[in-house]
C-alpha positions as a LaTeX table, in Angstrom:
\begin{tabular}{lrrr}
\hline
Residue & $x$ (\AA) & $y$ (\AA) & $z$ (\AA) \\
\hline
Met1 & 11.31 & 22.21 & 1.21 \\
Ala2 & 13.04 & 19.68 & $-1.00$ \\
Lys3 & 10.85 & 17.28 & $-2.92$ \\
Arg4 & 10.78 & 13.72 & $-1.61$ \\
Ala5 & 10.95 & 10.64 & $-3.83$ \\
Leu6 & 10.59 & 6.96 & $-3.03$ \\
Ile7 & 12.19 & 4.49 & $-5.46$ \\
Thr8 & 11.71 & 0.74 & $-5.58$ \\
Gly9 & 14.49 & $-1.18$ & $-7.29$ \\
Thr10 & 16.96 & 1.53 & $-6.25$ \\
Thr11 & 20.06 & $-0.66$ & $-6.48$ \\
Gly12 & 19.28 & $-1.81$ & $-10.02$ \\
Gln13 & 20.44 & $-0.17$ & $-13.22$ \\
Asp14 & 17.53 & 2.26 & $-13.63$ \\
Gly15 & 17.10 & 2.92 & $-9.93$ \\
Ser16 & 20.72 & 3.94 & $-9.48$ \\
Tyr17 & 20.69 & 6.37 & $-12.42$ \\
Leu18 & 17.35 & 7.80 & $-11.29$ \\
Ala19 & 18.58 & 8.26 & $-7.72$ \\
Glu20 & 21.61 & 10.17 & $-9.01$ \\
Leu21 & 19.38 & 12.38 & $-11.17$ \\
Leu22 & 17.00 & 13.19 & $-8.32$ \\
Leu23 & 19.80 & 13.89 & $-5.85$ \\
Asp24 & 21.35 & 16.28 & $-8.36$ \\
Lys25 & 17.98 & 18.05 & $-8.52$ \\
Gly26 & 17.93 & 18.47 & $-4.74$ \\
Tyr27 & 15.44 & 15.71 & $-3.88$ \\
Lys28 & 15.36 & 13.81 & $-0.63$ \\
Val29 & 15.60 & 10.22 & $-1.92$ \\
Tyr30 & 14.26 & 7.15 & $-0.14$ \\
Gly31 & 15.31 & 3.76 & $-1.46$ \\
Leu32 & 13.21 & 0.67 & $-0.82$ \\
Arg33 & 15.19 & $-2.55$ & $-0.54$ \\
Arg34 & 14.49 & $-6.13$ & 0.42 \\
Arg35 & 16.39 & $-7.60$ & 3.33 \\
Thr36 & 18.93 & $-10.08$ & 2.00 \\
Ser37 & 21.90 & $-11.84$ & 3.56 \\
Thr38 & 24.24 & $-10.34$ & 0.96 \\
Pro39 & 22.95 & $-6.90$ & $-0.12$ \\
Asn40 & 24.40 & $-5.53$ & $-3.36$ \\
Phe41 & 25.06 & $-1.78$ & $-3.40$ \\
Glu42 & 27.54 & $-1.80$ & $-6.30$ \\
Asn43 & 25.47 & 0.50 & $-8.54$ \\
Val44 & 24.86 & 3.06 & $-5.79$ \\
Gln45 & 28.15 & 2.88 & $-3.92$ \\
Glu46 & 29.03 & 6.54 & $-4.52$ \\
Ile47 & 25.62 & 7.83 & $-3.39$ \\
Arg48 & 24.70 & 5.15 & $-0.87$ \\
Ser49 & 25.07 & 7.47 & 2.13 \\
Glu50 & 22.88 & 10.14 & 0.48 \\
Ile51 & 19.87 & 7.81 & 0.24 \\
Glu52 & 17.65 & 6.94 & 3.20 \\
Trp53 & 17.08 & 3.21 & 2.96 \\
Leu54 & 13.75 & 1.67 & 3.93 \\
Ser55 & 13.00 & $-2.03$ & 4.26 \\
Gly56 & 10.18 & $-3.39$ & 2.15 \\
Asp57 & 9.08 & $-6.01$ & $-0.32$ \\
Leu58 & 6.73 & $-5.67$ & $-3.28$ \\
Thr59 & 4.97 & $-8.86$ & $-2.19$ \\
Asp60 & 4.31 & $-7.50$ & 1.34 \\
Leu61 & 1.70 & $-4.74$ & 1.39 \\
Ala62 & 2.20 & $-3.92$ & 5.07 \\
Ser63 & 5.89 & $-3.13$ & 4.53 \\
Leu64 & 5.04 & $-0.90$ & 1.57 \\
Ile65 & 2.44 & 1.03 & 3.53 \\
Ala66 & 4.97 & 1.57 & 6.33 \\
Ala67 & 7.58 & 2.80 & 3.86 \\
Val68 & 5.20 & 5.24 & 2.16 \\
Gln69 & 3.92 & 6.50 & 5.51 \\
His70 & 7.48 & 7.18 & 6.62 \\
Ala71 & 8.67 & 8.84 & 3.41 \\
Gln72 & 5.49 & 10.81 & 2.59 \\
Pro73 & 6.87 & 11.18 & $-0.94$ \\
Asp74 & 5.90 & 13.69 & $-3.59$ \\
Glu75 & 6.87 & 11.12 & $-6.23$ \\
Val76 & 7.01 & 7.31 & $-6.25$ \\
Tyr77 & 8.96 & 5.43 & $-8.91$ \\
Asn78 & 8.12 & 1.74 & $-9.05$ \\
Leu79 & 11.12 & 0.19 & $-10.80$ \\
Gly80 & 11.35 & $-3.00$ & $-8.76$ \\
Ala81 & 10.48 & $-6.25$ & $-10.57$ \\
Gln82 & 11.60 & $-9.73$ & $-11.51$ \\
Ser83 & 12.95 & $-8.21$ & $-14.70$ \\
Phe84 & 14.84 & $-11.01$ & $-16.45$ \\
Val85 & 12.68 & $-12.43$ & $-19.25$ \\
Glu86 & 14.43 & $-15.82$ & $-19.32$ \\
Thr87 & 13.75 & $-16.40$ & $-15.61$ \\
Ser88 & 10.04 & $-15.78$ & $-16.10$ \\
Trp89 & 9.51 & $-19.14$ & $-17.85$ \\
Pro90 & 10.90 & $-21.39$ & $-15.08$ \\
Gln91 & 9.52 & $-19.05$ & $-12.39$ \\
Pro92 & 6.20 & $-17.69$ & $-13.71$ \\
Leu93 & 4.47 & $-17.51$ & $-10.32$ \\
Leu94 & 7.30 & $-15.55$ & $-8.73$ \\
Thr95 & 7.33 & $-13.24$ & $-11.74$ \\
Gly96 & 3.58 & $-12.68$ & $-11.41$ \\
Gln97 & 3.75 & $-12.02$ & $-7.68$ \\
Ile98 & 6.50 & $-9.40$ & $-8.01$ \\
Thr99 & 6.07 & $-7.90$ & $-11.48$ \\
Ala100 & 2.25 & $-7.90$ & $-11.60$ \\
Ile101 & 0.72 & $-8.10$ & $-8.10$ \\
Gly102 & 3.64 & $-6.10$ & $-6.71$ \\
Val103 & 2.49 & $-3.10$ & $-8.76$ \\
Thr104 & $-0.98$ & $-3.36$ & $-7.22$ \\
Asn105 & 0.54 & $-3.54$ & $-3.74$ \\
Met106 & 2.59 & $-0.42$ & $-4.40$ \\
Leu107 & $-0.38$ & 1.49 & $-5.82$ \\
Glu108 & $-2.53$ & 0.45 & $-2.88$ \\
Ala109 & 0.15 & 1.56 & $-0.42$ \\
Val110 & 0.32 & 4.97 & $-2.08$ \\
Arg111 & $-3.48$ & 5.27 & $-2.19$ \\
Met112 & $-3.77$ & 4.47 & 1.49 \\
Ala113 & $-0.73$ & 6.26 & 2.94 \\
Cys114 & $-0.01$ & 9.19 & 0.60 \\
Pro115 & $-2.67$ & 9.55 & $-2.12$ \\
Ser116 & $-1.34$ & 12.89 & $-3.34$ \\
Ala117 & 1.97 & 11.34 & $-4.44$ \\
Arg118 & 2.65 & 11.06 & $-8.16$ \\
Phe119 & 3.25 & 7.47 & $-9.23$ \\
Tyr120 & 5.45 & 6.13 & $-12.04$ \\
Gln121 & 5.18 & 2.52 & $-13.23$ \\
Ala122 & 8.00 & 0.96 & $-15.23$ \\
Ser123 & 6.22 & $-0.70$ & $-18.14$ \\
Ser124 & 8.12 & $-2.56$ & $-20.86$ \\
Ser125 & 8.31 & $-3.00$ & $-24.61$ \\
Glu126 & 8.08 & $-6.76$ & $-23.92$ \\
Met127 & 4.34 & $-6.13$ & $-23.53$ \\
Phe128 & 4.14 & $-5.74$ & $-27.33$ \\
Gly129 & 5.70 & $-9.18$ & $-27.87$ \\
Lys130 & 4.34 & $-10.51$ & $-31.16$ \\
Val131 & 3.95 & $-7.01$ & $-32.48$ \\
Met132 & 0.67 & $-5.96$ & $-34.08$ \\
Glu133 & 2.19 & $-2.93$ & $-35.84$ \\
Thr134 & 5.60 & $-1.39$ & $-36.46$ \\
Pro135 & 6.74 & 0.89 & $-34.99$ \\
Gln136 & 5.04 & 0.39 & $-31.64$ \\
Arg137 & 3.40 & 3.38 & $-30.00$ \\
Glu138 & 1.13 & 4.04 & $-27.01$ \\
Thr139 & $-1.96$ & 2.80 & $-28.87$ \\
Thr140 & $-0.41$ & $-0.43$ & $-30.21$ \\
Pro141 & $-2.23$ & $-3.54$ & $-28.83$ \\
Phe142 & $-0.24$ & $-5.73$ & $-26.45$ \\
Tyr143 & 0.62 & $-9.35$ & $-27.30$ \\
Pro144 & 3.14 & $-10.54$ & $-24.68$ \\
Arg145 & 5.26 & $-13.60$ & $-25.46$ \\
Ser146 & 6.60 & $-14.43$ & $-22.00$ \\
Pro147 & 5.33 & $-14.60$ & $-18.41$ \\
Tyr148 & 7.37 & $-11.45$ & $-17.81$ \\
Gly149 & 5.63 & $-9.61$ & $-20.65$ \\
Ala150 & 2.22 & $-10.78$ & $-19.43$ \\
Ala151 & 3.00 & $-9.62$ & $-15.88$ \\
Lys152 & 4.08 & $-6.22$ & $-17.18$ \\
Val153 & 0.78 & $-5.90$ & $-19.09$ \\
Phe154 & $-1.09$ & $-6.45$ & $-15.82$ \\
Gly155 & 1.08 & $-3.86$ & $-14.07$ \\
His156 & 0.49 & $-1.38$ & $-16.86$ \\
Trp157 & $-3.30$ & $-1.74$ & $-16.91$ \\
Ile158 & $-3.69$ & $-1.76$ & $-13.12$ \\
Thr159 & $-1.84$ & 1.58 & $-13.11$ \\
Val160 & $-4.30$ & 2.94 & $-15.67$ \\
Asn161 & $-7.15$ & 1.55 & $-13.58$ \\
Tyr162 & $-6.01$ & 3.27 & $-10.38$ \\
Arg163 & $-5.65$ & 6.52 & $-12.31$ \\
Glu164 & $-9.18$ & 6.28 & $-13.66$ \\
Ser165 & $-10.82$ & 4.74 & $-10.58$ \\
Phe166 & $-9.27$ & 6.81 & $-7.80$ \\
Gly167 & $-8.08$ & 9.93 & $-9.58$ \\
Met168 & $-4.45$ & 9.19 & $-8.71$ \\
Tyr169 & $-1.61$ & 10.81 & $-10.61$ \\
Ala170 & $-0.35$ & 7.51 & $-12.01$ \\
Cys171 & 1.46 & 7.01 & $-15.29$ \\
Ser172 & 3.48 & 4.37 & $-17.10$ \\
Gly173 & 6.63 & 4.67 & $-19.15$ \\
Ile174 & 6.69 & 1.97 & $-21.84$ \\
Leu175 & 10.45 & 1.77 & $-22.03$ \\
Phe176 & 12.16 & $-0.09$ & $-24.83$ \\
Asn177 & 15.45 & $-1.89$ & $-24.14$ \\
His178 & 17.88 & 0.38 & $-22.34$ \\
Glu179 & 21.36 & $-0.63$ & $-21.28$ \\
Ser180 & 24.49 & 0.61 & $-19.52$ \\
Pro181 & 27.58 & $-0.67$ & $-17.71$ \\
Arg182 & 25.26 & $-1.18$ & $-14.72$ \\
Arg183 & 23.08 & $-3.70$ & $-16.54$ \\
Gly184 & 22.98 & $-7.15$ & $-14.90$ \\
Ile185 & 25.32 & $-9.77$ & $-16.33$ \\
Glu186 & 22.37 & $-12.04$ & $-17.19$ \\
Phe187 & 21.11 & $-9.65$ & $-19.88$ \\
Val188 & 22.28 & $-10.18$ & $-23.45$ \\
Thr189 & 24.04 & $-6.82$ & $-23.81$ \\
Arg190 & 26.19 & $-7.36$ & $-20.69$ \\
Lys191 & 26.69 & $-11.00$ & $-21.60$ \\
Val192 & 28.16 & $-9.80$ & $-24.88$ \\
Thr193 & 30.31 & $-6.96$ & $-23.53$ \\
Asp194 & 31.60 & $-9.07$ & $-20.64$ \\
Gly195 & 32.35 & $-11.90$ & $-23.09$ \\
Val196 & 34.19 & $-9.51$ & $-25.41$ \\
Ala197 & 36.34 & $-8.31$ & $-22.51$ \\
Arg198 & 37.22 & $-11.85$ & $-21.43$ \\
Ile199 & 38.04 & $-12.93$ & $-24.98$ \\
Lys200 & 40.19 & $-9.84$ & $-25.55$ \\
Leu201 & 42.11 & $-10.52$ & $-22.33$ \\
Gly202 & 42.59 & $-14.20$ & $-23.19$ \\
Leu203 & 40.36 & $-15.66$ & $-20.49$ \\
Gln204 & 38.02 & $-17.42$ & $-22.93$ \\
Lys205 & 37.88 & $-18.16$ & $-26.62$ \\
Asn206 & 34.18 & $-18.34$ & $-27.55$ \\
Leu207 & 30.87 & $-16.72$ & $-26.67$ \\
His208 & 27.76 & $-18.93$ & $-26.83$ \\
Met209 & 24.67 & $-17.13$ & $-28.14$ \\
Gly210 & 21.10 & $-17.85$ & $-29.22$ \\
Asn211 & 19.05 & $-16.06$ & $-31.88$ \\
Leu212 & 21.23 & $-13.47$ & $-33.62$ \\
Asp213 & 18.40 & $-12.17$ & $-35.80$ \\
Ala214 & 16.20 & $-10.82$ & $-32.99$ \\
Gln215 & 15.83 & $-7.05$ & $-33.38$ \\
Arg216 & 15.66 & $-4.57$ & $-30.52$ \\
Asp217 & 15.42 & $-0.83$ & $-30.03$ \\
Trp218 & 18.35 & $-0.23$ & $-27.66$ \\
Gly219 & 18.97 & 3.03 & $-25.80$ \\
Phe220 & 21.04 & 4.29 & $-22.86$ \\
Ala221 & 19.53 & 3.92 & $-19.38$ \\
Gly222 & 20.90 & 7.28 & $-18.25$ \\
Asp223 & 18.81 & 8.98 & $-20.94$ \\
Tyr224 & 15.68 & 6.99 & $-20.11$ \\
Val225 & 15.49 & 7.90 & $-16.41$ \\
Lys226 & 15.26 & 11.55 & $-17.45$ \\
Ala227 & 12.04 & 10.64 & $-19.26$ \\
Met228 & 10.68 & 9.01 & $-16.08$ \\
Trp229 & 11.20 & 12.24 & $-14.16$ \\
Leu230 & 9.70 & 14.37 & $-16.92$ \\
Met231 & 6.52 & 12.26 & $-16.91$ \\
Leu232 & 5.84 & 13.16 & $-13.28$ \\
Gln233 & 6.37 & 16.88 & $-13.92$ \\
Gln234 & 3.44 & 17.20 & $-16.35$ \\
Glu235 & 0.13 & 18.83 & $-15.42$ \\
Glu236 & $-1.85$ & 15.66 & $-16.18$ \\
Pro237 & $-0.74$ & 12.00 & $-15.91$ \\
Asp238 & $-0.26$ & 10.11 & $-19.15$ \\
Asp239 & 1.58 & 7.11 & $-20.60$ \\
Phe240 & 4.56 & 7.40 & $-22.93$ \\
Val241 & 6.68 & 5.17 & $-25.16$ \\
Ile242 & 10.38 & 5.84 & $-24.58$ \\
Ala243 & 12.64 & 4.56 & $-27.36$ \\
Thr244 & 15.30 & 5.58 & $-29.87$ \\
Gly245 & 13.27 & 4.81 & $-33.00$ \\
Glu246 & 16.12 & 2.66 & $-34.33$ \\
Thr247 & 16.35 & $-1.12$ & $-34.31$ \\
Arg248 & 19.45 & $-3.35$ & $-34.26$ \\
Thr249 & 19.89 & $-7.09$ & $-34.47$ \\
Val250 & 21.80 & $-9.09$ & $-31.88$ \\
Arg251 & 24.24 & $-9.74$ & $-34.72$ \\
Glu252 & 24.83 & $-5.98$ & $-35.02$ \\
Leu253 & 25.33 & $-5.77$ & $-31.26$ \\
Leu254 & 28.03 & $-8.43$ & $-31.55$ \\
Arg255 & 29.71 & $-6.70$ & $-34.49$ \\
Val256 & 29.90 & $-3.34$ & $-32.71$ \\
Ala257 & 31.10 & $-4.84$ & $-29.40$ \\
Phe258 & 33.82 & $-7.05$ & $-30.90$ \\
Ser259 & 35.03 & $-4.40$ & $-33.36$ \\
His260 & 35.45 & $-1.97$ & $-30.44$ \\
Val261 & 38.44 & $-4.09$ & $-29.35$ \\
Gly262 & 39.62 & $-4.95$ & $-32.86$ \\
Leu263 & 38.07 & $-8.43$ & $-33.10$ \\
Asp264 & 35.69 & $-10.13$ & $-35.55$ \\
Tyr265 & 32.66 & $-11.63$ & $-33.83$ \\
Glu266 & 32.44 & $-14.44$ & $-36.39$ \\
Asp267 & 35.71 & $-15.85$ & $-35.05$ \\
His268 & 34.32 & $-16.26$ & $-31.54$ \\
Val269 & 30.51 & $-16.60$ & $-31.52$ \\
Val270 & 28.99 & $-20.09$ & $-31.26$ \\
Ile271 & 25.24 & $-20.62$ & $-31.79$ \\
Asp272 & 23.84 & $-22.65$ & $-28.92$ \\
Pro273 & 20.19 & $-23.87$ & $-29.08$ \\
Lys274 & 19.81 & $-23.71$ & $-25.30$ \\
Phe275 & 19.82 & $-19.91$ & $-25.51$ \\
Phe276 & 16.76 & $-19.70$ & $-27.78$ \\
Arg277 & 13.54 & $-18.54$ & $-26.10$ \\
Pro278 & 10.46 & $-20.81$ & $-25.96$ \\
Ala279 & 8.54 & $-17.98$ & $-27.69$ \\
Glu280 & 10.66 & $-15.35$ & $-29.40$ \\
Val281 & 9.98 & $-11.65$ & $-29.72$ \\
Asp282 & 11.38 & $-10.99$ & $-33.19$ \\
Leu283 & 11.15 & $-7.21$ & $-33.56$ \\
Leu284 & 10.73 & $-4.27$ & $-31.21$ \\
Leu285 & 10.88 & $-0.71$ & $-32.55$ \\
Gly286 & 9.45 & 2.21 & $-30.62$ \\
Asp287 & 7.83 & 5.44 & $-31.77$ \\
Cys288 & 8.63 & 8.11 & $-29.15$ \\
Ala289 & 7.01 & 11.02 & $-31.05$ \\
Lys290 & 4.60 & 11.68 & $-28.17$ \\
Ala291 & 7.43 & 11.89 & $-25.63$ \\
Lys292 & 9.38 & 14.24 & $-27.88$ \\
Ala293 & 6.37 & 16.49 & $-28.40$ \\
Lys294 & 4.93 & 16.58 & $-24.87$ \\
Leu295 & 7.98 & 15.97 & $-22.67$ \\
Gly296 & 10.64 & 17.56 & $-24.82$ \\
Trp297 & 12.66 & 14.36 & $-24.40$ \\
Lys298 & 15.04 & 12.74 & $-26.87$ \\
Pro299 & 17.85 & 10.18 & $-26.57$ \\
Glu300 & 21.35 & 11.63 & $-26.43$ \\
Val301 & 23.74 & 8.64 & $-26.31$ \\
Ser302 & 24.08 & 6.64 & $-29.54$ \\
Phe303 & 24.04 & 2.84 & $-29.74$ \\
Glu304 & 27.74 & 2.71 & $-30.67$ \\
Gln305 & 28.68 & 5.05 & $-27.80$ \\
Met306 & 26.70 & 2.97 & $-25.32$ \\
Ile307 & 28.19 & $-0.37$ & $-26.37$ \\
Gly308 & 31.69 & 1.11 & $-26.40$ \\
Met309 & 31.09 & 2.44 & $-22.88$ \\
Met310 & 29.96 & $-1.02$ & $-21.72$ \\
Val311 & 32.91 & $-2.85$ & $-23.30$ \\
Asp312 & 35.40 & $-0.40$ & $-21.74$ \\
Ser313 & 33.74 & $-0.81$ & $-18.35$ \\
Asp314 & 33.86 & $-4.61$ & $-18.57$ \\
Leu315 & 37.51 & $-4.53$ & $-19.63$ \\
Gln316 & 38.28 & $-2.61$ & $-16.44$ \\
Lys317 & 36.21 & $-4.98$ & $-14.30$ \\
Val318 & 37.80 & $-8.11$ & $-15.74$ \\
Lys319 & 41.32 & $-6.66$ & $-15.36$ \\
Trp320 & 40.50 & $-5.89$ & $-11.73$ \\
Glu321 & 39.29 & $-9.49$ & $-11.25$ \\
Met322 & 42.52 & $-10.79$ & $-12.76$ \\
Gln323 & 44.64 & $-8.66$ & $-10.44$ \\
Arg324 & 42.73 & $-9.86$ & $-7.39$ \\
Ala325 & 42.67 & $-13.54$ & $-8.41$ \\
Pro326 & 44.16 & $-15.64$ & $-5.60$ \\
Val327 & 47.47 & $-17.35$ & $-6.19$ \\
Leu328 & 46.77 & $-21.04$ & $-5.71$ \\
Pro329 & 49.45 & $-23.20$ & $-4.07$ \\
Lys330 & 51.33 & $-25.57$ & $-6.35$ \\
Pro331 & 50.21 & $-29.21$ & $-6.00$ \\
Arg332 & 52.48 & $-31.39$ & $-3.91$ \\
Leu333 & 54.70 & $-33.86$ & $-5.72$ \\
Ala334 & 54.03 & $-37.48$ & $-4.94$ \\
Ile335 & 56.98 & $-38.83$ & $-2.92$ \\
Pro336 & 57.41 & $-42.62$ & $-3.13$ \\
Ile337 & 57.70 & $-44.37$ & 0.24 \\
\hline
\end{tabular}
């Protein structure tokens, strides 16, 4: 029989790539989604009919238990979260309910309805925050600098606790920044590549940015979901840092994105104080030696390839928007009476 997997956050960037990977491997894939008035299936449009969709919410334990009971999964991938760092400051309670308590709800649902399932928790490099050592590895102490980072720390440790308390196969992937054309427009990488496309096509002149000196370890989301799957194929559960081992500044991100279309970022970028974080994470750099040694995993898509891919995708999207833009009627001329 085919393996069965339940994914939360299926319509997001990571969930869509993971669903594709698992379907290619012959899995029966169940996707958990919240009921909304305007559901967004853009990232999974090509595989939407191959996924069995279940209704559920990470803040509603009863719905999660029902979903797990129905799916009886071999593997559960908890990717759902309030995942935008900036939103976590104005909405810290919502972030805590979904990104922290939601993990507990999902673990409890698995423990009660299908305790043999293997569980993956999407942890984050934002947990390291004000880093205590560089590079960051599995043993590096956490020092989160946002409500999002703090919520992810809770989710990480509650996963460890369920593993040690109940003997569950539960592990966390501490994923450093990973991007793709499917990344939400609110994230800095998509903000940049979408802005580059609009500037290149003459729809805007400038791109307003915050701290250009922040450094991140950026990889390709399609590579990172392979690591998620590999973690659940090991004999014993464990936690792994997934990263490229290279760090880039936001300034470098801008340079690569603008140069991809033959532009100089310095001609178009405007520093805007409103885009600075209340508490900045200055440097994130991951050490994925453990994942390379134990999982046999390594990143395959380079930073330049990834950004080029994103710029090209946004150029296509913006051109499509321009073609579909409605033709507005000309204003009537005032006729004197």
